[in-house]
Structure formats: C-alpha cells, structure tokens
Coordinates of C-alpha atoms and ligand atoms in Angstrom, one line a residue:
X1 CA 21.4 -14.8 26.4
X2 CA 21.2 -12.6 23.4
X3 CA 21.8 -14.2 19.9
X4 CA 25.2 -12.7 18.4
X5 CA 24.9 -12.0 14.5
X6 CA 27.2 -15.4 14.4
X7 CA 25.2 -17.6 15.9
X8 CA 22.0 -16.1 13.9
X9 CA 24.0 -16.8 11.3
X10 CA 24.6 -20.2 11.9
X11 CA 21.0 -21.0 13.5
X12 CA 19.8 -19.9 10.2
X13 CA 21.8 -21.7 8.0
X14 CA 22.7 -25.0 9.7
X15 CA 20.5 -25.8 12.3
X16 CA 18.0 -28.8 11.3
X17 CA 14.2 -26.7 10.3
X18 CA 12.5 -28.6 13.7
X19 CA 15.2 -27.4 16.1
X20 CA 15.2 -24.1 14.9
X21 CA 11.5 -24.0 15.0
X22 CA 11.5 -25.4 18.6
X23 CA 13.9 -23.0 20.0
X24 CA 12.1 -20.2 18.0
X25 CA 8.4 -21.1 19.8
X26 CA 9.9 -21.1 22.9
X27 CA 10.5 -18.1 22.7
X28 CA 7.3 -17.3 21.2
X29 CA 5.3 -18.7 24.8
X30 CA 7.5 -16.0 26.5
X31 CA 6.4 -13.3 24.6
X32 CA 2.5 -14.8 23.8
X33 CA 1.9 -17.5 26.4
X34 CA -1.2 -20.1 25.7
X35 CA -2.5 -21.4 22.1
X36 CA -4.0 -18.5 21.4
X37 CA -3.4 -16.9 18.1
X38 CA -4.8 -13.6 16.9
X39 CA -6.2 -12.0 13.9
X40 CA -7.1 -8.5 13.0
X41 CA -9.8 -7.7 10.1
X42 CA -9.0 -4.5 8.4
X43 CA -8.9 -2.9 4.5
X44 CA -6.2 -2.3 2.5
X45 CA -6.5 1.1 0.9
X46 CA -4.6 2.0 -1.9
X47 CA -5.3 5.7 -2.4
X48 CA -3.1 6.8 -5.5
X49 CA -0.5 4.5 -7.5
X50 CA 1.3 7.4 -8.6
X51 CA 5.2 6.8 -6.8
X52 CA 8.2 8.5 -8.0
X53 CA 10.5 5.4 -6.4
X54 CA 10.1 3.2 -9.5
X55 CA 11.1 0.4 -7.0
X56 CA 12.3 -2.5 -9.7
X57 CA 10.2 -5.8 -7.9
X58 CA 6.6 -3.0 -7.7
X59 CA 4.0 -3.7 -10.8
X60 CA 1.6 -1.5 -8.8
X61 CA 3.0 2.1 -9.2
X62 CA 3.3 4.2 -12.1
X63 CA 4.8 7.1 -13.3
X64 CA 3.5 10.7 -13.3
X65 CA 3.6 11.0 -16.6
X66 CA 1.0 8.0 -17.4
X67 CA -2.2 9.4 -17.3
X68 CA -4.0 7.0 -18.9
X69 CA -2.6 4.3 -15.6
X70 CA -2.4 7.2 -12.9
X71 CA -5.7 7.1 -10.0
X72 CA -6.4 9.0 -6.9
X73 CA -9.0 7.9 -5.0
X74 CA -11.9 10.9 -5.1
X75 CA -13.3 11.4 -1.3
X76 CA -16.5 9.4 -2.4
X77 CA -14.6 6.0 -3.3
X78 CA -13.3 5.5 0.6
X79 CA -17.1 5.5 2.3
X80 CA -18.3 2.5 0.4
X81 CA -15.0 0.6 1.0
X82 CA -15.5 1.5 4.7
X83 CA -19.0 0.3 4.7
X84 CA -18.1 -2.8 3.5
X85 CA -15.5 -3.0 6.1
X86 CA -17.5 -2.8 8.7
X87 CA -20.2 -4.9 7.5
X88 CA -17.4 -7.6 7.4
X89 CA -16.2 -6.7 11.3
X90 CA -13.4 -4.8 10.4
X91 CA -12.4 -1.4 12.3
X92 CA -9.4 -0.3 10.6
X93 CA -7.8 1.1 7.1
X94 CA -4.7 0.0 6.0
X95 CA -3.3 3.9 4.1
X96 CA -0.9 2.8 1.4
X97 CA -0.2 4.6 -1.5
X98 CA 3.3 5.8 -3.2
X99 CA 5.8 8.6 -3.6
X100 CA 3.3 11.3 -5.2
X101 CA 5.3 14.0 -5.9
X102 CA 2.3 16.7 -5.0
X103 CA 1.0 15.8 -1.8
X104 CA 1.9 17.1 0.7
X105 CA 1.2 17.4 4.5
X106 CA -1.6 19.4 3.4
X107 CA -2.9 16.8 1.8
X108 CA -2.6 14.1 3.7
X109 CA -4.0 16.0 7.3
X110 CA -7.0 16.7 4.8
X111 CA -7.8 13.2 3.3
X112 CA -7.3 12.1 7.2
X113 CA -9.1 14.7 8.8
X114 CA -12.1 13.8 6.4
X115 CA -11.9 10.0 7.2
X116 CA -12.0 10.4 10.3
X117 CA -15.2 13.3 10.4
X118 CA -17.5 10.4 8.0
X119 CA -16.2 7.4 10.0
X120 CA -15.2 8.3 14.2
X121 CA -14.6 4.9 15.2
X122 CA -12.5 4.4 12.2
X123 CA -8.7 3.5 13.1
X124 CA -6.0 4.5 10.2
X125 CA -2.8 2.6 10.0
X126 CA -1.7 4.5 7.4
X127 CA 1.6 5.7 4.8
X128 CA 5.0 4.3 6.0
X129 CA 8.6 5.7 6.7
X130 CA 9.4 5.9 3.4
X131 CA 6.1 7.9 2.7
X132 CA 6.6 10.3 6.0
X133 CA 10.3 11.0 4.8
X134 CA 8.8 11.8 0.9
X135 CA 6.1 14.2 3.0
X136 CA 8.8 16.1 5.3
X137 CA 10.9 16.8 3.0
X138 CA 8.5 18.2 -0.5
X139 CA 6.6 20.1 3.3
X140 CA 10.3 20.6 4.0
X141 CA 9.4 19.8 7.7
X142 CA 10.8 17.7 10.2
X143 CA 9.8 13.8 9.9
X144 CA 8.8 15.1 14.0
X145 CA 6.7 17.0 12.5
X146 CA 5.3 15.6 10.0
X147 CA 4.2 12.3 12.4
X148 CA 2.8 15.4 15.5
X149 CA 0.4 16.6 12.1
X150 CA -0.9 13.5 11.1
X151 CA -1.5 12.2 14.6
X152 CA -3.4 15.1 15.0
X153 CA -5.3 14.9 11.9
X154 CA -6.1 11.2 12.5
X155 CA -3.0 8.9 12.1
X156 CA -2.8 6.2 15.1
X157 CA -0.5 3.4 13.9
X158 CA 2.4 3.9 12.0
X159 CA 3.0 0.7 9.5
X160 CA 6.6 -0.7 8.8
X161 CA 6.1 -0.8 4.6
X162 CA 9.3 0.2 2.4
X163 CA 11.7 -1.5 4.5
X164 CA 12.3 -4.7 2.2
X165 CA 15.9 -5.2 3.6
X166 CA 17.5 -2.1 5.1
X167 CA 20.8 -2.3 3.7
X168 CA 21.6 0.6 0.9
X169 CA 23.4 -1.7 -1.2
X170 CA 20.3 -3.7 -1.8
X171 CA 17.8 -0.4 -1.6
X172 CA 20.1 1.5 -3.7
X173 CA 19.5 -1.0 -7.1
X174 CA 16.3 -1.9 -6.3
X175 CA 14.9 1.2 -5.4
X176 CA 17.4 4.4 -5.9
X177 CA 14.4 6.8 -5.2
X178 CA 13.7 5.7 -2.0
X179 CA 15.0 6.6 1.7
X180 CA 17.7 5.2 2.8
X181 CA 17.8 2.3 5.5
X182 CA 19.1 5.0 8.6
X183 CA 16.3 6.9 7.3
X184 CA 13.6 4.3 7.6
X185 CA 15.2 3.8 10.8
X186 CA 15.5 7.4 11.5
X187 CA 11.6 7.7 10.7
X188 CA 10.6 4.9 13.0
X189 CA 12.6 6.4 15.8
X190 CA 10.6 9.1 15.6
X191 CA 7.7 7.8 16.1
X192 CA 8.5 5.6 18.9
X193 CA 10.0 8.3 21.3
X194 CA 6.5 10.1 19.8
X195 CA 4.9 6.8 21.8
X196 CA 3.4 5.7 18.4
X197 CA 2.6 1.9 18.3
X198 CA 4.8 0.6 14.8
X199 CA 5.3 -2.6 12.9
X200 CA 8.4 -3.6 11.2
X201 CA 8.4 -5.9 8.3
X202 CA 11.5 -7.2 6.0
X203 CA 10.9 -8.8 2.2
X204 CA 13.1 -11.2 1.6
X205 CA 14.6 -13.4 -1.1
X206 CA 15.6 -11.0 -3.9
X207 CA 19.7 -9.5 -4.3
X208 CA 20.1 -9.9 -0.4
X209 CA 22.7 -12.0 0.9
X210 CA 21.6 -14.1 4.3
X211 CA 23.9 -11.4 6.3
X212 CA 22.1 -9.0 5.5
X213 CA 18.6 -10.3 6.3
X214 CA 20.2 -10.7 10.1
X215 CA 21.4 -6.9 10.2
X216 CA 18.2 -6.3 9.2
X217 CA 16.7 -8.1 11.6
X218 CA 19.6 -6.6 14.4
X219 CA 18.8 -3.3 13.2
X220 CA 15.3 -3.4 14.0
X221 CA 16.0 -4.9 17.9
X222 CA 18.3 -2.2 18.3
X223 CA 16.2 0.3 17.3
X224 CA 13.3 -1.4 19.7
X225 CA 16.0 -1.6 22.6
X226 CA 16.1 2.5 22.2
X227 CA 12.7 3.2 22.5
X228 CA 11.8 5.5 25.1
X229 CA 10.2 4.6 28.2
X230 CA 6.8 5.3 28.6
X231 CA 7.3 8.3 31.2
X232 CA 9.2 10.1 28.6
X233 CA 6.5 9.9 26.1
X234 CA 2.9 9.7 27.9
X235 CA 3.1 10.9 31.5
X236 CA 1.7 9.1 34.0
X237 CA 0.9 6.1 31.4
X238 CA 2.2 2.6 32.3
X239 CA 5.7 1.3 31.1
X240 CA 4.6 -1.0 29.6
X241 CA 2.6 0.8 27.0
X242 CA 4.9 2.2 24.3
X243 CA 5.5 -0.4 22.4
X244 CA 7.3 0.6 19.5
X245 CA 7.4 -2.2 16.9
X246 CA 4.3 -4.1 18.2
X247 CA 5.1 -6.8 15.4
X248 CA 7.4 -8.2 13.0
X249 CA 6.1 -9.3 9.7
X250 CA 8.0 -11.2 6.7
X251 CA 7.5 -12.2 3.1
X252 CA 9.3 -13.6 0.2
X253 CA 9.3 -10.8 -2.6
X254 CA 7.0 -11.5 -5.6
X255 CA 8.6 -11.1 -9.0
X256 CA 6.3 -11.9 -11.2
X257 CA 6.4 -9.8 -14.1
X258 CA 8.4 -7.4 -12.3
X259 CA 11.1 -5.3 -13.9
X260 CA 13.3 -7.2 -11.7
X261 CA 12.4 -10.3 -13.1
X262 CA 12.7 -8.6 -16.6
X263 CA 16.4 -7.4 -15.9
X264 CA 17.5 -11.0 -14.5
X265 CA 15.6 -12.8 -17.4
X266 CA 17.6 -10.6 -20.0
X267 CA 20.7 -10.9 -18.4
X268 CA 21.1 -7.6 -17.7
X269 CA 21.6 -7.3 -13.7
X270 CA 24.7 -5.4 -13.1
X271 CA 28.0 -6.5 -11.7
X272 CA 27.6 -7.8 -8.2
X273 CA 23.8 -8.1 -8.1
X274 CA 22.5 -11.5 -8.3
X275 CA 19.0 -13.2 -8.1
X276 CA 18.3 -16.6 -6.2
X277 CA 19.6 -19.2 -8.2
X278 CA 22.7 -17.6 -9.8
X279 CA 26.3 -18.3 -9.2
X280 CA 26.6 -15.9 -5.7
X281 CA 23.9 -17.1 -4.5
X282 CA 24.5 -20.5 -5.0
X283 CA 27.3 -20.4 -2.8
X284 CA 23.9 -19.3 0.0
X285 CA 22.6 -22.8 1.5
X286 CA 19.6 -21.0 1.4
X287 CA 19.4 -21.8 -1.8
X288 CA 18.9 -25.5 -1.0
X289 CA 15.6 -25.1 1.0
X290 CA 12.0 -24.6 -0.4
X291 CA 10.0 -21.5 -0.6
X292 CA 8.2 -22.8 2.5
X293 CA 11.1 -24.2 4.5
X294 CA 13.2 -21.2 3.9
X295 CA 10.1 -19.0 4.9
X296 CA 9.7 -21.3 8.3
X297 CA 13.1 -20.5 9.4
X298 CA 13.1 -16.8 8.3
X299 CA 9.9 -16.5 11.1
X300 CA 11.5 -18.7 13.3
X301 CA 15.0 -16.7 13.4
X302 CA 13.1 -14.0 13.1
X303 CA 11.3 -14.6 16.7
X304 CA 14.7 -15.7 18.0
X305 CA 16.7 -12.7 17.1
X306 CA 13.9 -10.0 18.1
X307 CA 13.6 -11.2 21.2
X308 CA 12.6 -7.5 22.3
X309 CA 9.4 -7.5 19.7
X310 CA 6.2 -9.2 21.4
X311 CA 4.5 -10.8 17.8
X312 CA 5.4 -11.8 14.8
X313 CA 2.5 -12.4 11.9
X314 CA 2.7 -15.6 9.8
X315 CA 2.0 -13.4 6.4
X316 CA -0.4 -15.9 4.5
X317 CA -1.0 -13.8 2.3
X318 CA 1.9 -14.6 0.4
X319 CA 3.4 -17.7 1.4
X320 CA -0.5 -19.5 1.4
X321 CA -2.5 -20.4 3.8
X322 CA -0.9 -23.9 4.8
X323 CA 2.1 -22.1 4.5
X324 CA 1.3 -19.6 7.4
X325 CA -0.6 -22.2 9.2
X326 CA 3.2 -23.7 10.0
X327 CA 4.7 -20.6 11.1
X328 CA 2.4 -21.1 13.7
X329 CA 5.0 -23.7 14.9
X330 CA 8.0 -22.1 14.4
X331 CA 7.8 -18.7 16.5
X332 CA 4.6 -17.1 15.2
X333 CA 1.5 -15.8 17.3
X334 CA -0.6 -14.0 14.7
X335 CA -2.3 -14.7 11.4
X336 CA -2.3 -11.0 10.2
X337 CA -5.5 -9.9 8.6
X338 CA -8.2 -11.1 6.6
X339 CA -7.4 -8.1 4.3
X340 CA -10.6 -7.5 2.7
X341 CA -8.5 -5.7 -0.4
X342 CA -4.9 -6.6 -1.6
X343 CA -3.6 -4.6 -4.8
X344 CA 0.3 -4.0 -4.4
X345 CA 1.8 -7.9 -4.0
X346 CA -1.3 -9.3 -6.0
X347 CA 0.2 -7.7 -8.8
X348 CA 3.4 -9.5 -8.8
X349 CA 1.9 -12.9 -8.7
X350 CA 0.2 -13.5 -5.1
X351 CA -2.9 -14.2 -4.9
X352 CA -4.2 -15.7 -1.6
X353 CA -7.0 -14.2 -0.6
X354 CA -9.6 -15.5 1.3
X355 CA -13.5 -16.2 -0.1
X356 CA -15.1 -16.1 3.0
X357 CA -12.7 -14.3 4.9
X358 CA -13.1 -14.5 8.8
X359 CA -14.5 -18.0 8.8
X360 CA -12.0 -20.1 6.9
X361 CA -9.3 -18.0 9.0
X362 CA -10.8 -19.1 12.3
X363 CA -11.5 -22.6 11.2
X364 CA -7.8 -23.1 9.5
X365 CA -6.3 -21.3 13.1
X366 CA -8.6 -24.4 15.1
X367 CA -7.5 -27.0 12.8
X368 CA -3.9 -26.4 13.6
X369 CA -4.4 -26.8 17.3
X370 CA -4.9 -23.0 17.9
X371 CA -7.6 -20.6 19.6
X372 CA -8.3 -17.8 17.4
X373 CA -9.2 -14.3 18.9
X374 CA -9.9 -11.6 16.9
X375 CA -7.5 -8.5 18.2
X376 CA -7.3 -4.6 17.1
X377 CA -4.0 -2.8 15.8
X378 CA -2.8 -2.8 19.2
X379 CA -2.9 -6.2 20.0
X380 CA -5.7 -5.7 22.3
X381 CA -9.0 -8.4 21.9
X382 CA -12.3 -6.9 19.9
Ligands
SF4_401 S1 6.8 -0.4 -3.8 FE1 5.8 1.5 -3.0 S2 7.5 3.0 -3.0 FE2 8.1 1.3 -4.4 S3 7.3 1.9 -6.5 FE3 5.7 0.6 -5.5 S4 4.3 2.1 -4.6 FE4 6.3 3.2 -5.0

C-alpha cells in the first residue's frame, strides 16, 4: 500500500529514527536487492556564474553587471578538466551553470557539440529544468524543443538541479527569478515522455514547512507514475528502459554567508517567512532532531514515499562522510560521486570533499558492511 501524505506525515514526524529507517530499507532491497552500493565518478563543471535568478541561499552566481566577479569558461579550460577526469576514471561532466541572460540554444548546441567532437566517449549530464525553461523561452522555443536540440547536440542525462522544494510560496521568496514548481515539473515531463533518463533532487531545511517537503516528494512520484511507457518513446525498446527519475537526491541547504542568512540575522525576513529555529518553526518537531538525524529520516521517508523511483543517493557531500555512510541504513543504495570539482554548495559552507577520492569512497562503502561497484549515469556497472 501506497503512503498517504498523512501517514508520511506522521512517519516523518513521529515514528522512532530506527523504525523509520527499517521500514525505509525494506523498501530499499525491493528496489536494489543485495549489499551492493554504487558510485559514479564524474566532474562538476561550472561553465559561467553569471545567473539572473539571484536565488537568496546561492553565494556562487553573480550579477551581469559585475564584471570584475563574472567568468565563462573559454573552449580551452574544459579539455584539461576532462583530462584529468579521466585520468581519475571518470566518464562523465556534470553542465551547471546559471540563468545567463545571452545564451541561448545557440549556444548551448555549440559548447555541446564541441565537447562532444574533443571528447566521444564523454557523457554530459548537463543544465537543469530551470536552465532549459531560461533557454526556451530567451530561444522562444518549446521546452520540447529545446531538450530534441540539445539531445542532438550532445545532452544524454537531464539533472534534477533548481528544484530545492517545489512549492511557489517557498521559490517565490527565495528565488523570484526562477521557474515556477509546475514548470520544473512541466520541464521534467518533457523529458521523460522524450525517454530521457532524469534525477530529482529536493534541498531542504530553509522557509519550508514539513508539508511541503512531502508534496514535494508526492509531486515527484506523480510525475514518475505518468511517465510514458517505453513503446511510446523508443520503439521496440524494453519497458523497462525509460526510467524517468533514475534517482532521488537530498540535502540540507547551506547558508553560510548567504543573503538568506544575512536577511534572517538582520531581522529582516518578511511576514510569514521563517528560518529553522524561529517561532513557526518551532511549533515543527523537526526542529528537535539533529542535522544528521533529521537528514536520516528525510532519505528514509524519502525511499518510502517514492516508492516508484529505483535509487536514492546518500549526498555526502554535504551532510559528511559518516553522515552518508548512515543513510546507507535508512533507504539509500548509492553514494553519489566522487565529484572531482564542487563550486556551488562549497561556497556556502560545505566542504567535504574527498583527498583521494575513489579509494576512501570504496574503503568507507566496505567498512559499513557494503560492496561498492562503480556504476555510469544510468545506473548501469563500469
Ligand atoms: S542557485 Fe543556480 S539559479 Fe540560483 S542564483 Fe545560484 S546559479 Fe543562479
């Protein structure tokens, strides 16, 4: 039986952290049977920080009108980045950038098309619904569109960034500029009944309230239950091979030195809008728990209530090593990746990345009880 939004509701905040986490990795040997637990080792890219959203928790963008902080990545600056990639076993660029407000599809089927000439075997998991809606509409195209182009120009994976919590009270304070959550939705439908294989991801822990981390999370499995079937999308191609979100990935926002941080600090968050820790949110049990604990049962209710989603990452990254480690036993299958480069959270505050990157991730999967395989984009072993 299918979790209601009550009973998430109530899992999440009342049910003691070792019952959740045992009903959640039940589940988690249906989707992902055995000990095994995968990893991926790929480079985060980030090819411009300009961004028009002026989302209020980012330190990494900045304006147009900052030359002196403004970059684009010349041609020349990817190939040694890729070198080093694959010196380190890694097959695959993570594309992130911002809002720019001049490129266009143009562009972006030129930077691609040029990645993908220098490097063949190069995979891009690239841009994200927000960027894709930003693209279709200054190419005034359709977000169809858009997705058919850069497939053809060398997009395979479609990454689920900008969707923090969909929910436009939250987006519209935090980040007026960007989509709205139906149009992250919207985006993502897109590319599933385009057979594209998609994440989805959810930040947590800022002005949401615990309801709306579930309709997040009920968003996204209805969107998964609509994906097409594979017929309609690849003919002749096995059902089971349109995935649609092929993972699930959460974090607690960073707000170090963020405006966000800034705004609460000075007292100056507007009517309504409240930070962990302040008088609505007190009201939250999630208040009581720990930055780990309330982590653990975010992945855990997470693997409960997308019960339609095959693997959901323990994102180390941010939470720490030991941290993610745990989420191993409470739903999760999947370390992420080594991520050779990090330079959008690291800037508000995380920094956990690795020194010697494959090796202390397999040994730290082995010491928790696990078998570490190293997998590609699609889930599929290396
Ligand atoms: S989080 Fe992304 S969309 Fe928001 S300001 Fe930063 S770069 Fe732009």
């Amino acid at each position: 039986m299918r979790l209601t939004k009550e009973e998430a509701l109530r899992l999440y905040r009342e049910a003691p952290l070792e019952e959740l986490c045992d009903r959640a990795q039940a589940g988690r040997y249906q989707h992902v049977p055995g000990r095994r637990v995968s990893y991926q080792i790929d480079r985060n890219v980030n090819y411009t920080n300009v961004c028009l959203s002026g989302c209020k928790f980012c330190n990494f963008h900045c304006r147009p009108d900052e030359p002196e902080k403004a970059y684009t990545l010349a041609f020349e600056d990817y190939l040694p980045k890729i070198a080093e990639m694959k010196a380190l076993g890694g097959d695959q660029l993570l594309l992130q950038g911002g809002l720019h407000p001049k490129y266009d599809i143009n562009w972006y089927e030129t930077l691609f098309r040029r990645l993908k000439e220098a490097e063949p075997s190069l995979r891009l998991n690239a841009l994200g619904p927000p960027e894709i809606a930003h693209i279709a509409r200054i190419s005034r195209l359709s977000y169809h569109d858009v997705l058919v182009r850069l497939r053809a120009a060398g997009l395979d994976t479609l990454p689920g960034a900008g969707a923090e919590i969909l929910c436009d009270r939250v987006r519209k304070f935090l980040s007026p500029a960007k989509p709205t959550a139906q149009q992250w939705l919207d985006v993502m439908g897109e590319a599933h009944r385009l057979g594209m294989s998609t994440t989805a991801t959810m930040v947590y822990g800022h002005i949401e309230t615990l309801e709306e981390r579930i309709d997040h999370l009920l968003a996204l499995r209805a969107l998964q239950d609509a994906r097409p079937s594979a017929k309609d999308v690849i003919p002749g191609s096995d059902p089971e091979s349109v995935p649609g979100f092929r993972a699930f990935i959460c974090w607690p926002m960073q707000l170090a030195g963020t405006e966000l941080e800034r705004l609460a600090a000075e007292d100056r968050l507007p009517a309504g809008i409240t930070l962990p820790g302040e008088p609505a949110w007190k009201a939250e049990p999630a208040r009581r728990w720990p930055a780990d604990e309330e982590f653990l049962r975010t992945v855990a209710i997470a693997r409960l209530v997308l019960d339609n989603v095959d693997h959901i990452q323990a994102s180390w990254l941010t939470v720490g090593l030991e941290t993610g480690l745990r989420a191993l036993e409470a739903g999760a299958d999947d370390m992420g990746s080594i991520m050779i480069e990090e330079n959008v959270v690291s800037a508000a505050g995380s920094h956990n990345l690795l020194s010697d990157g494959e090796r202390t991730l397999r040994a730290a999967i082995t010491s928790a009880g696990f078998e570490p395989w190293l997998r590609d984009q699609e889930y599929r072993p290396r």
